[in-house]
XYZ file of C-alpha atoms in Angstrom:
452
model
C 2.190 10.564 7.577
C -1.629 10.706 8.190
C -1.138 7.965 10.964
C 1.561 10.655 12.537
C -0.661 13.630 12.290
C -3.512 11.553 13.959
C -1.164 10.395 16.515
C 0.001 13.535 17.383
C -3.555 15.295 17.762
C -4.601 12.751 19.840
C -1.463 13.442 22.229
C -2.656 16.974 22.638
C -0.978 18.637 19.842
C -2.204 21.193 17.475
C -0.986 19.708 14.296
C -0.546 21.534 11.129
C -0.350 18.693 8.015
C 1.482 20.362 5.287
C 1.489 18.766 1.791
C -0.289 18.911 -1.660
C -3.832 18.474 -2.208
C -5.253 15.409 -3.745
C -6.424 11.944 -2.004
C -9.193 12.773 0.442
C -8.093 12.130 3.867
C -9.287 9.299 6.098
C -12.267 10.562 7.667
C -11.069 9.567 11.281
C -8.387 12.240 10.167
C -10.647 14.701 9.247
C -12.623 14.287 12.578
C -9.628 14.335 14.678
C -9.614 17.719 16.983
C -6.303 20.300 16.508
C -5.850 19.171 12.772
C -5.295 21.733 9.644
C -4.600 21.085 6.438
C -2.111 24.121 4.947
C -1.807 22.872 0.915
C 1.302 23.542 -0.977
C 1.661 24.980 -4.608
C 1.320 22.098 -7.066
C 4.738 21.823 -8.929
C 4.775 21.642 -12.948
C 4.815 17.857 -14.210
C 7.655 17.628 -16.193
C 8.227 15.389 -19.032
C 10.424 12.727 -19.049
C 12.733 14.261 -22.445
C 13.394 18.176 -20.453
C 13.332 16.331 -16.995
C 17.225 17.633 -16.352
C 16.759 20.619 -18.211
C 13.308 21.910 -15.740
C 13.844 20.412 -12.917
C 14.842 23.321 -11.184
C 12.238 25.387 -11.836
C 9.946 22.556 -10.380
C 12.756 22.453 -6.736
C 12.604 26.576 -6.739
C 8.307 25.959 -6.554
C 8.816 23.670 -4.173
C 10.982 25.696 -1.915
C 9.424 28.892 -1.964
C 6.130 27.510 -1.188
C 7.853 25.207 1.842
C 9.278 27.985 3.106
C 5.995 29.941 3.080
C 4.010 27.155 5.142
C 6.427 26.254 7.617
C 8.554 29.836 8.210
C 5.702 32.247 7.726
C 2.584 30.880 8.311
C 1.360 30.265 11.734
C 3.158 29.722 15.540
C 6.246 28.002 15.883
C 5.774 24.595 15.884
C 7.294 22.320 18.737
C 7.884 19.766 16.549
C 8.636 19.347 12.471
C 8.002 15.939 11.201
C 9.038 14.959 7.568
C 8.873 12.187 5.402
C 11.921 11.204 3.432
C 11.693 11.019 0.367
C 11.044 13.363 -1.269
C 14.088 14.947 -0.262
C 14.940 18.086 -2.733
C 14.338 20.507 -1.762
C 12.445 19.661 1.669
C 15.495 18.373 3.579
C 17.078 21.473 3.598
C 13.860 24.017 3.818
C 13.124 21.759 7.204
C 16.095 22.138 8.928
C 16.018 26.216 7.880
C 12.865 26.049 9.650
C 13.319 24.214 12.452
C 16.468 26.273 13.064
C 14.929 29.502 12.716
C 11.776 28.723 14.904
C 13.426 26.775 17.595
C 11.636 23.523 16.238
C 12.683 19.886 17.036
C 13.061 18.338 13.706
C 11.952 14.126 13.265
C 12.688 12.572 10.086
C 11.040 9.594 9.059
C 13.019 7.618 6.737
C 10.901 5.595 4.445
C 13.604 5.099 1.967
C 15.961 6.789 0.176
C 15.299 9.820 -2.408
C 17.992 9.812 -4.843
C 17.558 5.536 -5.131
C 14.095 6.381 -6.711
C 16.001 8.872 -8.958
C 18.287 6.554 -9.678
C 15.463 4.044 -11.457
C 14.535 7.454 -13.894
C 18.395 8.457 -14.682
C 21.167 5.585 -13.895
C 22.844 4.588 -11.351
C 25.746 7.156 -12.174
C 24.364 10.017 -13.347
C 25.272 13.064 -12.144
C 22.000 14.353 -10.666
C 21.467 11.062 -8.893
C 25.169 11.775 -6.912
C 23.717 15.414 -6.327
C 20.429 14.153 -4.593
C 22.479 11.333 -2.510
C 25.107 14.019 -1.561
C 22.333 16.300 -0.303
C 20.337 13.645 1.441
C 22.770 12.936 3.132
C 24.112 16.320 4.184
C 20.867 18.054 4.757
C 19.417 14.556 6.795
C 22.066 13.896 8.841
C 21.038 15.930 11.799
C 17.823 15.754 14.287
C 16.721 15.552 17.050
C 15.194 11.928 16.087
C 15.365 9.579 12.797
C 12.439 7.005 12.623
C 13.401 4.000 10.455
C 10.952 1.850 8.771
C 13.146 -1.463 8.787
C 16.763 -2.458 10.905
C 18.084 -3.025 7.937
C 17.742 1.010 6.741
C 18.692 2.141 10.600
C 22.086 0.063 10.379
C 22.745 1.137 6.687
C 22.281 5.150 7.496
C 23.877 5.380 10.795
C 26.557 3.442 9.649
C 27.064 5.397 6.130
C 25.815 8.712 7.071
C 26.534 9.102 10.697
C 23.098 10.251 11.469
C 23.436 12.578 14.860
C 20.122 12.232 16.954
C 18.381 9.841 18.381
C 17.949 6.569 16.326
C 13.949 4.784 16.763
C 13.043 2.097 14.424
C 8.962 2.520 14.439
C 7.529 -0.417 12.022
C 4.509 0.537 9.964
C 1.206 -0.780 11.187
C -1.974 -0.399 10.427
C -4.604 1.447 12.413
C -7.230 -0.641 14.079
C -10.094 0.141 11.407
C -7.963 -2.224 9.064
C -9.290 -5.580 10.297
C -11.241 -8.715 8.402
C -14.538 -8.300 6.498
C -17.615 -9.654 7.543
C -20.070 -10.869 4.611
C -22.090 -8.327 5.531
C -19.388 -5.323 5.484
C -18.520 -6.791 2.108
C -21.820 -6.813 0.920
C -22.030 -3.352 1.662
C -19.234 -2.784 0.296
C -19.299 -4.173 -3.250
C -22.934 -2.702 -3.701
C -20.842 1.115 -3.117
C -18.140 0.449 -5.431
C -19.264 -1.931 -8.515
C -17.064 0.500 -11.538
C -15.191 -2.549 -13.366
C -18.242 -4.748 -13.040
C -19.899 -3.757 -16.403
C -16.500 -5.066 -18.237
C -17.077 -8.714 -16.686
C -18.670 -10.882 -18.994
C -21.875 -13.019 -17.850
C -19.619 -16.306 -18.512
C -17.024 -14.909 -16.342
C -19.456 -13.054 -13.024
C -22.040 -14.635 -11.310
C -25.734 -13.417 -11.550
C -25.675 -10.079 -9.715
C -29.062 -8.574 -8.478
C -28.442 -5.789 -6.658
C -29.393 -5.007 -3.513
C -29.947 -8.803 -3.206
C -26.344 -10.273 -4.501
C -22.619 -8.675 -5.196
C -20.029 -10.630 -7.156
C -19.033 -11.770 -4.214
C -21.806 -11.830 -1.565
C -25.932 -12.393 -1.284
C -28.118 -11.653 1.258
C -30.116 -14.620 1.900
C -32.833 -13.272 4.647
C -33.643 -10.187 6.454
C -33.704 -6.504 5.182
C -31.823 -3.763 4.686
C -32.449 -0.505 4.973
C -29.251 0.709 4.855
C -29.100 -0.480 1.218
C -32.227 1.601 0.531
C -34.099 -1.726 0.046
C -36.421 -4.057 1.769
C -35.105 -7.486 0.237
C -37.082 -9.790 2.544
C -39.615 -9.592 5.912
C -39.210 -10.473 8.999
C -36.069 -9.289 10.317
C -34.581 -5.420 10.828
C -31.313 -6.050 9.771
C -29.632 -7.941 6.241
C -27.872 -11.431 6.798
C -25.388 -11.756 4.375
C -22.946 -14.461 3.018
C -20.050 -15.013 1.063
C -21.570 -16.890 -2.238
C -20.232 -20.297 -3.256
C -19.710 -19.335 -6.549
C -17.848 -16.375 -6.479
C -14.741 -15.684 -7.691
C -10.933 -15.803 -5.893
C -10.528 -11.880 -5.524
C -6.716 -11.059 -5.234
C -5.543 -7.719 -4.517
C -2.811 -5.156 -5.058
C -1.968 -2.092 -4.803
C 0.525 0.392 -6.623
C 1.803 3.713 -7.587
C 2.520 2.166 -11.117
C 6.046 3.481 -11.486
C 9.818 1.561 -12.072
C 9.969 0.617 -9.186
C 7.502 -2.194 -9.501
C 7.773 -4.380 -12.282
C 3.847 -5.398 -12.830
C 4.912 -7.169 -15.824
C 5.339 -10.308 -13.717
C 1.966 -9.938 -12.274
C 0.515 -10.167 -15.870
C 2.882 -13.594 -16.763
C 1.716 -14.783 -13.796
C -1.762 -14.070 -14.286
C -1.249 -15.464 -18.313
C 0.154 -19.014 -16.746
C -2.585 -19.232 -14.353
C -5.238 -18.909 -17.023
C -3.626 -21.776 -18.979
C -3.222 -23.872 -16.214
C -7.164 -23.308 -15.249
C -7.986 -24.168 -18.861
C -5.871 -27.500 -18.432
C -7.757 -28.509 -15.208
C -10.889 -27.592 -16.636
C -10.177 -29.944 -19.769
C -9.176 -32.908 -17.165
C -12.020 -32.828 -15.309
C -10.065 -33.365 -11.916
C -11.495 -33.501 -8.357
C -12.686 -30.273 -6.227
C -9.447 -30.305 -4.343
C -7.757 -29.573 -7.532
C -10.103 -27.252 -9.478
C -9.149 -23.635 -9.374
C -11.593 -20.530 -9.556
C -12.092 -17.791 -11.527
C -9.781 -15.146 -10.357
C -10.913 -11.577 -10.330
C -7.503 -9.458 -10.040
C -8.138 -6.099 -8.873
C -5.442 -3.405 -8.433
C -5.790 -0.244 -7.027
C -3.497 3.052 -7.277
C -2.792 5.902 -8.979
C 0.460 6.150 -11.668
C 1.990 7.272 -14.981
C 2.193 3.350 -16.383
C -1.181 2.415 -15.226
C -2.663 3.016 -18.902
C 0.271 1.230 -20.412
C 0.070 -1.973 -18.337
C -4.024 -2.053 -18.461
C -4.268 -1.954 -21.926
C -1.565 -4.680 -22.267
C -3.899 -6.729 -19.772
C -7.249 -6.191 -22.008
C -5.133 -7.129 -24.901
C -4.293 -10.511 -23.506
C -7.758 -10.707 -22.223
C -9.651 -10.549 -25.684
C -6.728 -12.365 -28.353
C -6.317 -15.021 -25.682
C -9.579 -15.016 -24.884
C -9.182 -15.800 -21.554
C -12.275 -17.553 -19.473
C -10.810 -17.570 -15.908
C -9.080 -14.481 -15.693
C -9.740 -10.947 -15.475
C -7.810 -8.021 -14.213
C -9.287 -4.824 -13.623
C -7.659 -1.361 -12.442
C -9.973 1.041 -9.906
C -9.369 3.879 -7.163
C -10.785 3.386 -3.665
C -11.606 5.868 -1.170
C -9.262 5.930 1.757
C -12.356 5.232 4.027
C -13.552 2.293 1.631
C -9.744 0.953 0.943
C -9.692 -1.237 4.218
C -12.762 -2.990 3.180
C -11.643 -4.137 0.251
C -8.376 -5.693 1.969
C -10.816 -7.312 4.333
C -13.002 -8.991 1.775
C -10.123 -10.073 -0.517
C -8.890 -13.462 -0.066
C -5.564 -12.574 -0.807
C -2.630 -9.977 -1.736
C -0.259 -9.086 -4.496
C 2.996 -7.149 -3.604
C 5.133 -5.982 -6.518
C 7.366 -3.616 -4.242
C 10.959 -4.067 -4.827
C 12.508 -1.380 -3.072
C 14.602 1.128 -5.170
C 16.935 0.803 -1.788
C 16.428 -2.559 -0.611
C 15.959 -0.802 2.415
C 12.131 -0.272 3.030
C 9.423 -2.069 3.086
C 5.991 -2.163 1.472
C 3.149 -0.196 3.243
C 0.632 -2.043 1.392
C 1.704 -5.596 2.941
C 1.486 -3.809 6.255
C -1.980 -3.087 5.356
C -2.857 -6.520 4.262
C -1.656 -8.122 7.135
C -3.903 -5.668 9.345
C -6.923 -7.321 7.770
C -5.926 -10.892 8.116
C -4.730 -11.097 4.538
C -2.211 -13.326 3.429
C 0.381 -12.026 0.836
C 2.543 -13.257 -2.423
C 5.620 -10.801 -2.198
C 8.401 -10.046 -4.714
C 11.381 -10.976 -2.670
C 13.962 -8.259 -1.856
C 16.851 -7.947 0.995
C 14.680 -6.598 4.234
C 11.569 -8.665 2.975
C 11.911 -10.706 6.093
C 11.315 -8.105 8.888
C 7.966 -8.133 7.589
C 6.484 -10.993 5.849
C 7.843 -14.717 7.143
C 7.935 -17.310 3.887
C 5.204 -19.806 4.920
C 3.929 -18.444 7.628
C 2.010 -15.291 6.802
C 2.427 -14.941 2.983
C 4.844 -16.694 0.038
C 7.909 -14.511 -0.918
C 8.555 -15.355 -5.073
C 11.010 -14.169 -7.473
C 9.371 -14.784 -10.732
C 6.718 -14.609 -12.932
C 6.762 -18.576 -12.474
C 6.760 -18.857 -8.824
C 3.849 -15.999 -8.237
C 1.832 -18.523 -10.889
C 2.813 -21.455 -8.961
C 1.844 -20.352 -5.814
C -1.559 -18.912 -6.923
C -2.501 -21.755 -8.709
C -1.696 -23.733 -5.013
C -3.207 -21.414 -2.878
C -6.476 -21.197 -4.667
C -6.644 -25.115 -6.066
C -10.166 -25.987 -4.229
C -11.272 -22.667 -3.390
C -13.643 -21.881 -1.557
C -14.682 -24.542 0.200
C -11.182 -26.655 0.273
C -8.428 -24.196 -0.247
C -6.334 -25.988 2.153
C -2.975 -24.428 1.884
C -4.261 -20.348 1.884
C -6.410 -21.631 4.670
C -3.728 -22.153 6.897
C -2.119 -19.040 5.936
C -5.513 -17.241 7.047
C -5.559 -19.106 10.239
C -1.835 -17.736 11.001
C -3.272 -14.473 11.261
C -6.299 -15.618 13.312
C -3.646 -17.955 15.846
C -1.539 -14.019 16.196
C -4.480 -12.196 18.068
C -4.676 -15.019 20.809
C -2.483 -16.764 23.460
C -1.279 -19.198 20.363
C 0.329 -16.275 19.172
C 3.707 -17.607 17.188
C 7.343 -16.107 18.579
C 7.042 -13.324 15.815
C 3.450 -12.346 15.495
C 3.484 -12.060 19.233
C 5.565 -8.899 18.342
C 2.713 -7.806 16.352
C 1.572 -4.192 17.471
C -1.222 -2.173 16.398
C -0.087 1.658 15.267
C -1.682 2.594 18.115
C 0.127 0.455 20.021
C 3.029 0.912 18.743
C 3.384 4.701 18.301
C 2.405 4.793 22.202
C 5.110 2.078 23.449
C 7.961 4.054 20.829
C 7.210 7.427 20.215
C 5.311 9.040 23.013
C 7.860 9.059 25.580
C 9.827 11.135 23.242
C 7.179 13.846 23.256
């Protein structure tokens, strides 16, 4: 919703953003002209055994202090944008307010509330046929539904008979997401070094900072932006991407049921024995594989869990090629890293089956090619082969790592010609679907501002 707000101050509009504090906003957010921030109450956390029992005291928070923000506080608002899920009790308070101030009410459908639910309760439980009954009552009308895939416009319409006008609005990135250069990365990995004290000196390069990263070294010039002269002779650093550095491979999650990071860790387990194996062999550079530095950012309640089943494996195994490492980024910094990673890890597999994931939208706005958990809607986004591998298994994600990094750097053929997919999209080569490829700029202008 931050690419919304943005949108709509930029249109003219004073926009209120209503939610609950936490991540720091992007800074070209916090810059933007006509743009408050009006923070809910924080509901209680409630634990998993008294979930049923509470969870109405944690809906009657949330609705009195929805109903504050957007009924009493402030002028009435031309428009009311919301973000489905969640949808209890915000659904309903929305269309209260939008009724009672004469608002025109856009939902956003990014999937489906009580489908999440469903992945805490069952299937059939009977809160889960609550939330889907109100969903669908209190969603039904506005005066327009975005949709984040075809798939979830054809399934809603279709099921709910959604009254209003019907947009499908793809995410996409905004134009600061775009491809590293050494020296951005460079800058970069000097800001935000946290997991490098838990990489062992067999595993790392030598890092001597302000001079090298784990990934990048200056090699002539100075920089005073790093709040070091490293060499004479020129006003400005000249950095490169090191020949011994390590594959990094990204991903990013909210740690909860809905992704299964288990397979990420099998995978991750088969391509440290394989690495071993062609290490042993002593086969050609064509074949060799890197070290692989597996970094995954996000905030969740199974982060711990998963992390600590990761270091496990790590030390017992004693594994010499792998290493995985947890961290938070800055939204401001969080683009960077996508644009210095060589490639991405998406574990999303859709509590719906009708969404898809934000972070592969992300990726692909740096250039980054993606490994994706296959799911029913994966398609509209990422094209097998083209821009990224869609896998199933723990076995296929090792598989196509261990092919997609065999040579790296220098002759990592096959995720090479994924890379150069994205370059062929921004030019008159452009393939049948990337020529489709908007910017968020782009394409809130060409689908959403004539509605305004």
């Amino acid at each position: 919703m931050m690419y919304h707000a943005e949108s709509f101050a930029k249109d003219g509009f004073e926009t209120t953003i209503v939610g609950y504090k936490g991540t720091t906003p992007t800074p070209s957010l916090l810059s933007a002209p006509g743009i408050r921030f009006q923070y809910l109450s924080t509901p209680p956390k409630l634990p998993g055994k008294v979930f049923v029992l509470l969870a109405p005291i944690k809906v009657a928070v949330q609705l009195l202090s929805l109903l504050y923000a957007l009924i009493v506080v402030g002028r009435p608002p031309e428009f009311i944008v919301v973000q489905n899920p969640p949808s209890i009790p915000t659904l309903a308070v929305v269309q209260l307010a939008s009724w009672l101030r004469g608002s025109k009410l856009i939902i956003d459908w990014h999937n489906l509330g009580y489908s999440i639910l469903a992945l805490k309760l069952g299937q059939h439980h009977f809160l889960v046929r609550i939330a889907k009954w109100f969903e669908r009552t209190f969603g039904r009308n506005a005066y327009a539904h975005l949709f984040v895939t075809n798939a979830m416009k054809e399934r809603l319409v279709h099921d709910w008979d959604l009254q209003g006008l019907k947009i499908v609005l793809h995410d996409r990135p905004p134009a600061r997401f775009h491809r590293a250069s050494a020296t951005e990365a460079h800058e970069l990995f000097l800001r935000i070094p946290p997991f490098l004290p838990t990489l062992s000196s067999d595993f790392a390069p030598s890092i001597h900072p302000p001079r090298s990263t784990i990934r990048t070294a200056v090699t002539s010039g100075h920089a005073p932006s790093l709040g070091a002269d490293i060499f004479s002779g020129s006003s400005s650093p000249v950095a490169s991407f090191r020949p011994d550095r390590p594959a990094l491979v990204i991903s990013s999650t909210s740690w909860t049921e809905d992704e299964d990071f288990g397979i990420l860790i099998n995978a991750l387990k088969q391509y440290e024995m394989e690495a071993q194996r062609r290490a042993t062999t002593k086969l050609g550079t064509k074949s060799s594989l890197p070290k692989l530095l597996m970094v995954v950012t996000g905030k969740g309640p199974l982060r711990d869990s998963y992390m600590q089943r990761v270091l496990e494996l790590e030390n017992h195994e004693k594994w010499q090629w792998v290493r995985c490492r947890s961290m938070w980024v800055e939204a401001a910094d969080y683009p960077l890293l996508l644009g210095a990673s060589d490639l991405g890890v998406s574990l999303h597999s859709s509590s719906s089956a009708l969404d898809l994931p934000m972070k592969v939208v992300d990726m692909f706005g740096c250039g980054l090619p993606v490994c994706a958990l296959d799911f029913a809607c994966l398609d509209e986004l990422v094209q097998d082969g083209q821009n990224g591998l869609v896998f199933t298994s723990a076995d296929q994600l090792a598989n196509q790592l261990t092919a997609l990094l065999s040579g790296f750097p220098a002759e990592a053929t096959k995720l090479d010609e994924l890379r150069s997919h994205f370059d062929a999209s921004e030019g008159p080569g452009a393939s049948s679907v990337h020529s489709k490829w908007l910017s968020w700029e782009e394409n809130w202008n060409a689908v959403i501002k004539p509605l305004l």
